């Protein structure tokens, strides 16, 4: 019996050497200690021994069993440590490696300018309107008091889709559309958007540019409201110390009409056209000029941005050079 025990211990020890994973260890464990194992057999054989040998043999078998259990515990711990080591080695992170750079986009500068405008005018109770880029001749001209043979059309030569449709030459057609939609009710809107003209592109001209239109219609609206609105916007946008100058001008859809200049420190620079909505335009839009009045204005967006950010060429806005665009990343300068 002692021999069988010694042999068993040696055999299991040897087999344990070859075990590499937890599963095989479990299989070997039930072979060594399970119900059909040699050690169980030896226990069972105890009862056939002479009584004086029983205590000693019983003790030896128990000791052997404890040894086996200890072998398995040690092996199990070794295997777990090995698995952990491998995992750590595989998942190691080299914190000294250079990081991955994420490129991030931002608003285009013109979008930022539009948002600044909107913030101001929404604060004054205006709402934002939009109109189509491909516009009817009817809204772009007729409804604005510019008949077919009106000389003002020459300055507004644009791209025609067909005899009736064109790329709008200004945002003013949104005035006419809004009047018809509003069915005689008061109006207070601004409309930012793209506009088109048959212009040769150069430092100050682009065949596609942007405007912001403004229109207010209500009872007792006067030229003073127009001037006050424009002045407070200019001060908000360019600074409290800024001054504006109103010069008499002519637009077919306003009477009287003005052009507005801003003093840039050296000279006055023209920034927008404005005026009191012409009675004909009010009538065509479904308003009674004897009961309500309105003022309107149209601002060249790029012109404003060029002044504010000291940009010297309108083409920069549209050529998508990131060296230009990145200067305006992260909002206002
Ligand atoms: N639509 C005009 C243009 O593009 C600008 C303009 C002038 C708009 C006077 C207005 C206005 O609303 O009242 O030349």
Short mmCIF file of C-alpha atoms and ligand atoms in Angstrom, two decimals:
data_model
loop_
_atom_site.label_atom_id
_atom_site.label_comp_id
_atom_site.label_asym_id
_atom_site.label_seq_id
_atom_site.Cartn_x
_atom_site.Cartn_y
_atom_site.Cartn_z
CA UNK A 1 0.00 0.00 0.00
CA UNK A 2 2.75 2.44 0.83
CA UNK A 3 4.31 1.72 -2.52
CA UNK A 4 1.05 2.43 -4.31
CA UNK A 5 0.84 5.76 -2.48
CA UNK A 6 4.42 6.75 -3.37
CA UNK A 7 3.86 5.74 -6.98
CA UNK A 8 0.61 7.69 -7.12
CA UNK A 9 2.22 10.86 -5.79
CA UNK A 10 5.10 10.56 -8.24
CA UNK A 11 2.75 9.88 -11.16
CA UNK A 12 0.51 12.87 -10.43
CA UNK A 13 3.48 15.16 -9.88
CA UNK A 14 4.88 14.17 -13.25
CA UNK A 15 1.56 14.60 -15.04
CA UNK A 16 1.07 18.03 -13.46
CA UNK A 17 4.28 19.18 -15.13
CA UNK A 18 2.71 18.78 -18.54
CA UNK A 19 -0.55 20.60 -17.73
CA UNK A 20 -0.91 23.97 -19.48
CA UNK A 21 -4.48 25.04 -18.91
CA UNK A 22 -7.30 25.02 -16.40
CA UNK A 23 -9.39 22.43 -18.24
CA UNK A 24 -6.72 19.75 -18.35
CA UNK A 25 -6.02 20.51 -14.70
CA UNK A 26 -9.65 19.79 -13.80
CA UNK A 27 -9.54 16.49 -15.72
CA UNK A 28 -6.37 15.43 -13.94
CA UNK A 29 -7.80 16.47 -10.60
CA UNK A 30 -10.80 14.20 -10.92
CA UNK A 31 -8.48 11.39 -12.07
CA UNK A 32 -6.33 11.90 -8.96
CA UNK A 33 -8.95 12.68 -6.33
CA UNK A 34 -12.36 11.77 -7.81
CA UNK A 35 -14.68 8.93 -6.88
CA UNK A 36 -12.94 6.38 -9.10
CA UNK A 37 -9.41 7.46 -8.27
CA UNK A 38 -6.60 5.36 -6.87
CA UNK A 39 -6.78 7.22 -3.56
CA UNK A 40 -10.50 6.40 -3.22
CA UNK A 41 -9.68 2.77 -3.99
CA UNK A 42 -7.00 2.76 -1.30
CA UNK A 43 -9.43 4.23 1.21
CA UNK A 44 -11.89 1.49 0.37
CA UNK A 45 -9.16 -1.14 0.74
CA UNK A 46 -8.43 0.01 4.31
CA UNK A 47 -11.23 -2.04 5.72
CA UNK A 48 -9.55 -5.31 4.57
CA UNK A 49 -6.36 -4.56 6.46
CA UNK A 50 -5.55 -6.11 9.77
CA UNK A 51 -6.80 -3.79 12.58
CA UNK A 52 -3.31 -2.88 13.84
CA UNK A 53 -2.29 -1.55 10.45
CA UNK A 54 -5.44 0.45 9.84
CA UNK A 55 -4.58 3.66 11.85
CA UNK A 56 -1.14 4.12 10.31
CA UNK A 57 -2.27 3.40 6.77
CA UNK A 58 -5.30 5.59 7.24
CA UNK A 59 -3.05 8.43 8.31
CA UNK A 60 -0.67 7.91 5.36
CA UNK A 61 -3.51 7.89 2.86
CA UNK A 62 -4.90 11.11 4.33
CA UNK A 63 -1.50 12.76 4.18
CA UNK A 64 -1.10 11.70 0.58
CA UNK A 65 -4.54 13.09 -0.23
CA UNK A 66 -3.63 16.43 1.40
CA UNK A 67 -0.38 16.52 -0.57
CA UNK A 68 -2.25 15.91 -3.81
CA UNK A 69 -4.67 18.68 -2.99
CA UNK A 70 -1.78 21.02 -2.24
CA UNK A 71 -0.17 20.11 -5.61
CA UNK A 72 -3.36 21.02 -7.40
CA UNK A 73 -3.80 24.32 -5.52
CA UNK A 74 -0.27 25.35 -6.35
CA UNK A 75 -0.65 24.41 -9.99
CA UNK A 76 -3.94 26.27 -10.20
CA UNK A 77 -2.38 29.42 -8.77
CA UNK A 78 0.53 29.12 -11.20
CA UNK A 79 -1.78 28.78 -14.16
CA UNK A 80 -3.82 31.83 -13.10
CA UNK A 81 -0.68 33.89 -12.70
CA UNK A 82 0.45 32.81 -16.15
CA UNK A 83 -2.85 33.83 -17.74
CA UNK A 84 -2.68 37.20 -16.03
CA UNK A 85 0.90 37.75 -17.19
CA UNK A 86 -0.03 36.98 -20.78
CA UNK A 87 -3.02 39.30 -20.64
CA UNK A 88 -0.97 42.13 -19.19
CA UNK A 89 1.71 41.68 -21.81
CA UNK A 90 -0.87 41.74 -24.60
CA UNK A 91 -2.74 44.77 -23.31
CA UNK A 92 0.27 46.84 -22.47
CA UNK A 93 -0.10 50.51 -23.49
CA UNK A 94 2.91 52.56 -24.36
CA UNK A 95 2.02 55.91 -22.87
CA UNK A 96 5.01 57.53 -24.52
CA UNK A 97 3.67 56.96 -28.07
CA UNK A 98 2.50 60.14 -29.83
CA UNK A 99 -1.30 60.60 -29.68
CA UNK A 100 -3.77 60.52 -32.55
CA UNK A 101 -4.71 63.98 -33.80
CA UNK A 102 -8.42 64.62 -34.38
CA UNK A 103 -9.21 67.31 -36.89
CA UNK A 104 -12.27 69.32 -35.95
CA UNK A 105 -14.41 71.56 -38.12
CA UNK A 106 -16.01 74.87 -37.24
CA UNK A 107 -18.56 77.33 -38.53
CA UNK A 108 -17.67 79.16 -41.71
CA UNK A 109 -16.98 82.82 -40.95
CA UNK A 110 -20.09 83.92 -42.88
CA UNK A 111 -22.22 81.61 -40.77
CA UNK A 112 -20.80 83.27 -37.66
CA UNK A 113 -21.66 86.71 -39.06
CA UNK A 114 -25.23 85.57 -39.77
CA UNK A 115 -25.57 84.22 -36.23
CA UNK A 116 -24.37 87.52 -34.78
CA UNK A 117 -27.01 89.35 -36.84
CA UNK A 118 -29.69 86.90 -35.79
CA UNK A 119 -28.80 87.25 -32.12
CA UNK A 120 -29.26 90.98 -32.27
CA UNK A 121 -32.49 90.99 -34.27
CA UNK A 122 -34.13 88.11 -32.43
CA UNK A 123 -33.47 90.12 -29.27
CA UNK A 124 -35.42 92.99 -30.88
CA UNK A 125 -38.42 90.75 -31.54
CA UNK A 126 -37.72 89.89 -35.18
CA UNK A 127 -38.20 86.43 -36.65
CA UNK A 128 -36.00 84.77 -39.27
CA UNK A 129 -37.38 84.11 -42.75
CA UNK A 130 -36.05 82.24 -45.72
CA UNK A 131 -36.80 82.39 -49.42
CA UNK A 132 -35.76 80.34 -52.45
CA UNK A 133 -32.50 81.00 -54.32
CA UNK A 134 -34.24 80.19 -57.61
CA UNK A 135 -36.83 82.93 -57.61
CA UNK A 136 -39.62 84.09 -59.88
CA UNK A 137 -39.06 87.27 -61.87
CA UNK A 138 -42.40 88.25 -60.36
CA UNK A 139 -41.08 88.42 -56.78
CA UNK A 140 -37.54 89.49 -57.61
CA UNK A 141 -38.72 92.48 -59.67
CA UNK A 142 -42.43 93.02 -60.36
CA UNK A 143 -43.63 92.87 -56.76
CA UNK A 144 -40.84 95.28 -55.81
CA UNK A 145 -42.04 97.96 -58.19
CA UNK A 146 -39.45 97.08 -60.83
CA UNK A 147 -41.40 96.66 -64.07
CA UNK A 148 -40.06 94.79 -67.10
CA UNK A 149 -38.47 97.84 -68.71
CA UNK A 150 -37.24 99.47 -65.48
CA UNK A 151 -33.63 100.66 -65.76
CA UNK A 152 -32.90 99.29 -62.24
CA UNK A 153 -32.95 95.83 -63.79
CA UNK A 154 -29.63 96.56 -65.51
CA UNK A 155 -27.80 96.62 -62.17
CA UNK A 156 -29.53 93.41 -61.19
CA UNK A 157 -28.64 91.34 -64.22
CA UNK A 158 -28.49 87.76 -63.04
CA UNK A 159 -28.59 84.11 -64.12
CA UNK A 160 -31.87 83.09 -65.74
CA UNK A 161 -33.24 79.57 -65.53
CA UNK A 162 -35.93 80.40 -68.09
CA UNK A 163 -38.01 83.45 -69.02
CA UNK A 164 -39.76 83.48 -65.64
CA UNK A 165 -37.23 82.06 -63.22
CA UNK A 166 -33.85 83.40 -62.16
CA UNK A 167 -31.26 83.23 -59.38
CA UNK A 168 -32.43 86.04 -57.10
CA UNK A 169 -30.35 89.18 -57.41
CA UNK A 170 -31.14 90.32 -53.85
CA UNK A 171 -32.99 89.06 -50.76
CA UNK A 172 -35.73 91.71 -51.23
CA UNK A 173 -38.19 89.25 -52.91
CA UNK A 174 -38.62 87.74 -49.43
CA UNK A 175 -40.30 91.05 -48.50
CA UNK A 176 -43.01 90.44 -51.10
CA UNK A 177 -43.42 86.78 -50.17
CA UNK A 178 -43.71 87.61 -46.46
CA UNK A 179 -46.30 90.34 -47.09
CA UNK A 180 -48.52 87.98 -49.09
CA UNK A 181 -48.18 85.28 -46.41
CA UNK A 182 -48.92 87.67 -43.54
CA UNK A 183 -52.32 88.78 -44.93
CA UNK A 184 -52.23 92.34 -43.64
CA UNK A 185 -50.78 91.57 -40.19
CA UNK A 186 -47.74 93.44 -38.77
CA UNK A 187 -44.34 92.11 -39.90
CA UNK A 188 -40.92 92.13 -38.27
CA UNK A 189 -38.44 89.88 -40.04
CA UNK A 190 -34.89 89.50 -41.21
CA UNK A 191 -33.85 87.15 -43.98
CA UNK A 192 -30.24 86.09 -44.51
CA UNK A 193 -29.44 84.29 -47.74
CA UNK A 194 -27.48 83.86 -50.94
CA UNK A 195 -27.86 86.24 -53.87
CA UNK A 196 -26.49 86.22 -57.41
CA UNK A 197 -25.51 88.73 -60.06
CA UNK A 198 -23.84 88.70 -63.42
CA UNK A 199 -20.70 90.32 -62.02
CA UNK A 200 -17.08 89.85 -62.96
CA UNK A 201 -15.37 88.42 -59.87
CA UNK A 202 -12.68 90.65 -58.41
CA UNK A 203 -11.44 91.83 -55.03
CA UNK A 204 -14.81 93.44 -54.19
CA UNK A 205 -17.28 91.62 -56.46
CA UNK A 206 -18.53 88.08 -56.57
CA UNK A 207 -21.19 86.56 -58.84
CA UNK A 208 -22.56 84.95 -55.68
CA UNK A 209 -22.69 86.78 -52.38
CA UNK A 210 -24.93 87.11 -49.34
CA UNK A 211 -27.36 89.66 -48.02
CA UNK A 212 -29.52 90.15 -44.99
CA UNK A 213 -32.89 91.70 -45.67
CA UNK A 214 -34.96 93.40 -43.00
CA UNK A 215 -38.63 94.35 -43.12
CA UNK A 216 -40.89 95.95 -40.52
CA UNK A 217 -44.51 96.82 -41.23
CA UNK A 218 -46.91 98.24 -38.66
CA UNK A 219 -48.87 101.36 -37.81
CA UNK A 220 -46.88 104.56 -37.19
CA UNK A 221 -43.56 103.29 -38.46
CA UNK A 222 -41.29 106.19 -39.39
CA UNK A 223 -37.85 106.95 -40.73
CA UNK A 224 -36.76 107.48 -37.11
CA UNK A 225 -37.48 103.81 -36.39
CA UNK A 226 -35.32 102.81 -39.35
CA UNK A 227 -32.44 105.04 -38.28
CA UNK A 228 -32.66 103.96 -34.64
CA UNK A 229 -32.70 100.27 -35.57
CA UNK A 230 -29.71 100.54 -37.89
CA UNK A 231 -27.71 102.68 -35.48
CA UNK A 232 -28.25 100.34 -32.56
CA UNK A 233 -27.30 97.36 -34.70
CA UNK A 234 -24.10 99.04 -35.91
CA UNK A 235 -23.14 99.91 -32.35
CA UNK A 236 -23.87 96.36 -31.21
CA UNK A 237 -21.83 94.86 -34.01
CA UNK A 238 -18.95 97.30 -34.48
CA UNK A 239 -18.77 99.05 -31.11
CA UNK A 240 -20.49 101.85 -29.19
CA UNK A 241 -18.29 104.58 -30.67
CA UNK A 242 -19.31 103.92 -34.28
CA UNK A 243 -21.20 106.50 -36.31
CA UNK A 244 -23.35 106.14 -39.40
CA UNK A 245 -24.32 108.52 -42.19
CA UNK A 246 -27.57 108.36 -44.15
CA UNK A 247 -27.31 109.56 -47.75
CA UNK A 248 -30.35 110.09 -49.99
CA UNK A 249 -30.53 107.40 -52.63
CA UNK A 250 -32.96 105.65 -54.93
CA UNK A 251 -34.47 102.18 -54.87
CA UNK A 252 -37.71 101.44 -56.75
CA UNK A 253 -39.20 99.66 -53.72
CA UNK A 254 -38.59 102.38 -51.10
CA UNK A 255 -39.56 106.04 -50.85
CA UNK A 256 -37.66 107.84 -49.47
CA UNK A 257 -34.53 105.72 -49.96
CA UNK A 258 -31.16 105.99 -48.27
CA UNK A 259 -27.74 104.47 -48.43
CA UNK A 260 -26.01 104.04 -45.11
CA UNK A 261 -22.29 104.54 -44.58
CA UNK A 262 -20.20 103.71 -41.56
CA UNK A 263 -17.11 105.66 -40.54
CA UNK A 264 -14.13 103.31 -40.55
CA UNK A 265 -11.74 105.74 -38.85
CA UNK A 266 -10.59 107.39 -42.08
CA UNK A 267 -13.57 107.54 -44.41
CA UNK A 268 -17.21 106.60 -44.73
CA UNK A 269 -17.81 103.16 -46.25
CA UNK A 270 -21.17 102.23 -47.74
CA UNK A 271 -22.67 99.20 -46.04
CA UNK A 272 -26.35 98.99 -46.86
CA UNK A 273 -29.41 100.28 -48.66
CA UNK A 274 -32.67 101.08 -46.87
CA UNK A 275 -35.82 103.14 -46.93
CA UNK A 276 -39.52 103.42 -46.22
CA UNK A 277 -41.46 100.74 -48.07
CA UNK A 278 -42.95 102.23 -51.26
CA UNK A 279 -46.77 102.55 -51.21
CA UNK A 280 -46.99 100.51 -54.44
CA UNK A 281 -45.08 97.66 -52.79
CA UNK A 282 -47.34 97.80 -49.73
CA UNK A 283 -50.43 97.74 -51.97
CA UNK A 284 -49.20 94.81 -54.05
CA UNK A 285 -48.42 92.98 -50.79
CA UNK A 286 -51.99 93.46 -49.55
CA UNK A 287 -51.37 96.38 -47.17
CA UNK A 288 -53.12 99.75 -47.11
CA UNK A 289 -50.45 102.49 -47.29
CA UNK A 290 -52.86 104.95 -45.66
CA UNK A 291 -53.06 102.76 -42.57
CA UNK A 292 -49.62 101.17 -42.18
CA UNK A 293 -46.06 102.06 -43.00
CA UNK A 294 -42.89 100.03 -43.19
CA UNK A 295 -39.15 100.29 -43.37
CA UNK A 296 -36.76 97.90 -45.07
CA UNK A 297 -33.04 97.41 -45.42
CA UNK A 298 -30.63 95.17 -47.29
CA UNK A 299 -27.11 94.57 -46.00
CA UNK A 300 -24.22 93.02 -47.91
CA UNK A 301 -22.93 90.33 -45.58
CA UNK A 302 -19.42 89.97 -46.96
CA UNK A 303 -18.98 93.74 -46.93
CA UNK A 304 -19.78 93.77 -43.20
CA UNK A 305 -17.50 90.82 -42.49
CA UNK A 306 -14.65 92.39 -44.49
CA UNK A 307 -14.94 95.58 -42.45
CA UNK A 308 -15.15 93.84 -39.11
CA UNK A 309 -12.38 91.30 -39.67
CA UNK A 310 -10.21 93.40 -42.01
CA UNK A 311 -10.48 90.97 -44.90
CA UNK A 312 -9.14 92.42 -48.13
CA UNK A 313 -10.69 90.17 -50.79
CA UNK A 314 -14.26 88.89 -51.08
CA UNK A 315 -13.05 85.78 -52.93
CA UNK A 316 -11.48 84.45 -49.70
CA UNK A 317 -14.98 83.59 -48.45
CA UNK A 318 -15.57 81.17 -51.29
CA UNK A 319 -12.24 79.59 -52.20
CA UNK A 320 -12.15 77.39 -49.10
CA UNK A 321 -8.50 77.89 -48.27
CA UNK A 322 -8.16 76.43 -44.77
CA UNK A 323 -5.37 78.88 -43.96
CA UNK A 324 -8.00 81.61 -44.27
CA UNK A 325 -10.85 79.68 -42.65
CA UNK A 326 -8.80 78.48 -39.66
CA UNK A 327 -8.24 82.07 -38.58
CA UNK A 328 -11.90 82.21 -37.59
CA UNK A 329 -12.05 78.88 -35.84
CA UNK A 330 -13.60 79.01 -32.42
CA UNK A 331 -15.79 82.03 -33.00
CA UNK A 332 -15.09 85.73 -32.80
CA UNK A 333 -11.63 87.21 -32.77
N1 LIG B 1 -32.11 95.01 -52.55
C1 LIG B 1 -31.17 96.11 -52.62
C2 LIG B 1 -29.96 95.68 -53.40
O1 LIG B 1 -29.61 94.55 -53.40
C3 LIG B 1 -30.76 96.55 -51.24
C4 LIG B 1 -31.89 97.18 -50.51
C5 LIG B 1 -32.08 98.55 -50.56
C6 LIG B 1 -32.78 96.43 -49.78
C7 LIG B 1 -33.11 99.17 -49.92
C8 LIG B 1 -33.82 97.02 -49.10
C9 LIG B 1 -33.98 98.42 -49.19
O2 LIG B 1 -34.70 96.35 -48.39
O3 LIG B 1 -34.99 99.00 -48.53
O4 LIG B 1 -29.33 96.53 -54.00
#
